[in-house]
C-alpha cells in the first residue's frame, strides 16, 4: 500500500523544488508586455471582420492561397483556461506596468485588428496563429513539384501554412508554419517531451532540520548585512528566473489532466514548438522513396533556400526596459546578456536555454565556468610574473651577465660576424628572468592541478544543469541517417537493432578502406605542417646571420629579439593561412568517410579540426621548447643545415624567452583575429546586404526603414549560423585551453590573456547570437560531447610538456645542480639564494680557442654556452662531469614531477564525485514523490469521474 503524499507534505520544514521548466508556463516564460502581446486575441469566438481577412492554405501551390473556416477550431489561447496563476506571475514584474485582462477584454475589435502582432511578423495575417517556423524559397526555383508535394504532406501532418512575398526581394517567398494544439500534443507525446506536472511538490529540507532553523536565520541576517554581489543579476531584471517550478513528466494525451495547462497558447514554449515543427519537417516526404524526405535534403537540392525558427521580435526598444519592461525574450537577452555594459554580470543561463535550447545553453554554461575558473589561475600567474619583475634586478644570473664586460662570446656566424660581449645581452637576460624564476615550478604544478579541478567541478556543474533543465532522464532519440549515407549505401540493407526497420548498411571493408584513406590524409596534412615549420626554421637561421652582421647598431645589438620576433610573425601568418586549407580538407575527409548520422559526422569533423589546428599552432612551439639550441654543436664544429646555415643557439640565459615570445605573439594576435571573424565579419556581411537592399530600392515593395519589415524579412537578412554548429566556438576555446596549460611554465601570463579574451568572447558570442545570426533550431544535449575527452587529453599532455619545459628548456635544473654541487654553498647545504649562484654564469660557459676558426681575430679565446673541457685540457672539448650531472638531474626531475603531479591529479579526481551527494538524494526523493503524486492524481481523477457519472464504489481499489 502506498503512503499518502499528503502525509509526506505535512512536515513543517519545506523548501520548493528547483526545476527549470515552469509550472505556470504562460506566466513565467513571457514578460508582461509579451503576455499582453500574446493575449490580445483571447475571445474564443472568431471576429467576423478578421475572419473575413484571413485566408486558408489550399492544396494548390499558389503564392497566396486562401484559408478555410476550420481555423476557428484551432484557437491557441482560451480565456476559460486562464487561472489566478497569471496574476501571481505579473507580480514578479514590479518595474513593469501591469496589464489586466479586463482592460484587454474591453478593447473593441477595431483595436484588436490594429494589433501590433500582425505587423511584427510573429503571427499569421489574421493575428492569432503564432509562426513557429519559416521556410524560404525562390520563385524561380525549378523544384516546384517537390515543394508542392512537401507542403501538401505538411498539411496532412496537421501543420498550417501561409505564404507571404518578401518586401525586399521579388524572387523570395516565405512559407509561415504554425503547429495547432492537436498537432503539438500529438508529436509532444511521440517525442516524449517532458512538460510541467499539474501538482506542485515540495521536498523536506533535511539540512534545516539537522542544523536548525535558527542557524539559517542568523546566516541570512548576516548575509543581508554584507554588500550585495555586483555580479549577480537582479530578480527584478530577470523575472523569468523566479523559483516557481514544478516536476515534469513525459507528455501524454491520455493523462492530459495531470499537466498544468493554464493556457494552451503558452503551455508549449516557443523553443519547444520549434523543435516539434522541426521534427515534423525532418520526417515529411517530398517524393516517393525511402530517403526522399526531410527539410535537410530539400535545402541541399535548393528546393528551399533556408529554414529557421523566427526571432521573437526586435532586440531594441524605444523605451527603457526598467520602466516599460521587456518586449520579448530577445529584447530581454540583449539588455541583460548581450550588452557590453553588463560584461561583469553572470549569464542568465535559464533564459539562454529557454530561447536557444539546451545545446547552446550548455556551451555558454561551460564557457562561463571556464572563464570563472581562469580567475584564480590568472591571479597566481600574475603573482609569479610580479615575483620575477621585483627580483629581476637582484637576480644573480642577470647581474653576472650585465657585469660581464670582459667576457667575449664567440661570433654568431663564421664569415661576417665578430665576437661580442656578454654584457650586450643584459636586457635579454633580465626579461628572461621574468618568466624563468623560482616560481616557475610551483606555477606548473598549480596549473596541472587546476586543469583537473576545472574538469571535475565542471562534471558536477553539468550534473546540476542537466537536473535543473530536466535532462536527467532524457535520451537522445534515434538519429536519422544522413542523406549522403543513404544515397551511397541504399542497395545494401540490414535491420536496425533498435528500431527493427531495414536501413542502408555500410560494409566493414568499405568503412575500413575509407577510414585508412582519411587517416592517410590526416598524416599528409600533418607532414605539411612540419614542412611549414621547417621553412620557418630556415628563415630563422638566415635572419639570425643577417641581423647579427647588420650595420644597424640597434638591430645588431638586439639580434635575438629581431630573429625571434620576425620568425613568430611569419609563423603566425602561415598558421592562419593553413587553417583555411585545413577546414576544407577536414570537411572533404569527413564526407569521404560517409558517417552514418549527423552526430558521427560532427564528432569526426571536430576531431580532425582539432588535430589539424593543434599541430598547426603548437608544432613551432614544440620546436622552440625542445629542439632549439640542442643540436647546434660547438665553435669550430658547428652542425649546419644543408652545409650552409649554422643551427640556431640559445641565449646564455636560456631558450625560455624565445618560447615565451612565441606563445605571447601567437595567442594575442590569434584572439584578435578570431574576435574579428566572429563579430566583425558578420557585421560587414549584414551591412553589405542592407546596402544592396537600399541600392536597389528594396528589390520589391518600397520599404522606408528596417523597422517596418516583418520579422521573417528581418531574419532572412541576418546571417545563418555556420554549417558546423558550435564546432568553431568549442574549437577556439579548447585550443586556448591548450595554450593556457601545455606551456604555461614558460608563459605565466597565458591565463590572464585567456581570461580577458573570454570576458570579451562571452559578450561577442551573445551579441552575435542575439543580433547578427538567425535564430538556430533549439537542440537538446546533456554534455559538451567529444570536447570533454579532448580537454582531458590536453590535461594529461600538459603535465608531460611542463615537466620537459622546466627540465630542458629553462635553466632551473642547471642552476639547482650548480648551487647544490658546484657553487659556494655546496658544503653548507642548498639554501637557494643569490649567494649560492655566484659564479654560475662562468661555470655554464665553455672556452674556445678562436684561432682555430679565425687567424686575424684580436681575441685569443671566446666563450660559448655548453659544458665542455677547455682547449688546453687533455681531452679538449669533451663533455665535463657537470654536463652528466645536469642531464641526470633533468631526467630525475621529469620522472618525479610527472609521478607527483599525476598522483595529485588522480587523488583529486577521486575525492571529487561527478555528482553532488545532495543532488543524488534529491533525485531519488523526487522520483519517489513523483510516483506518489502520479498515483494520487490518477485516483483523484477516477473519483471525479465516478461522481460525475453518479456511481459510487466503497472499499474498491481504483
PDB file of N, CA and C in Angstrom, residues 26 36 99 121 268 382 528 867:
ATOM      1  N   UNK A  26       2.691  29.886 -19.109  1.00  0.00           N
ATOM      2  CA  UNK A  26       2.333  31.098 -19.820  1.00  0.00           C
ATOM      3  C   UNK A  26       2.700  32.328 -19.020  1.00  0.00           C
ATOM      4  N   UNK A  36       0.882  40.598 -22.740  1.00  0.00           N
ATOM      5  CA  UNK A  36      -0.098  41.455 -23.403  1.00  0.00           C
ATOM      6  C   UNK A  36      -0.046  41.265 -24.909  1.00  0.00           C
ATOM      7  N   UNK A  99      -0.928  44.804 -16.805  1.00  0.00           N
ATOM      8  CA  UNK A  99      -1.982  44.828 -17.816  1.00  0.00           C
ATOM      9  C   UNK A  99      -3.045  43.832 -17.379  1.00  0.00           C
ATOM     10  N   UNK A 121       5.280  40.353 -37.691  1.00  0.00           N
ATOM     11  CA  UNK A 121       5.799  39.167 -38.343  1.00  0.00           C
ATOM     12  C   UNK A 121       5.901  37.972 -37.440  1.00  0.00           C
ATOM     13  N   UNK A 268       3.235  25.103 -24.381  1.00  0.00           N
ATOM     14  CA  UNK A 268       4.470  24.745 -25.074  1.00  0.00           C
ATOM     15  C   UNK A 268       5.239  26.033 -25.367  1.00  0.00           C
ATOM     16  N   UNK A 382      49.872  36.067 -12.432  1.00  0.00           N
ATOM     17  CA  UNK A 382      50.315  37.453 -12.260  1.00  0.00           C
ATOM     18  C   UNK A 382      51.274  37.560 -11.075  1.00  0.00           C
ATOM     19  N   UNK A 528      52.545  18.344 -43.906  1.00  0.00           N
ATOM     20  CA  UNK A 528      52.568  19.685 -44.491  1.00  0.00           C
ATOM     21  C   UNK A 528      52.845  20.736 -43.417  1.00  0.00           C
ATOM     22  N   UNK A 867      78.801  22.664 -21.567  1.00  0.00           N
ATOM     23  CA  UNK A 867      79.633  22.095 -20.507  1.00  0.00           C
ATOM     24  C   UNK A 867      80.690  21.221 -21.169  1.00  0.00           C
TER      25      UNK A 867
END
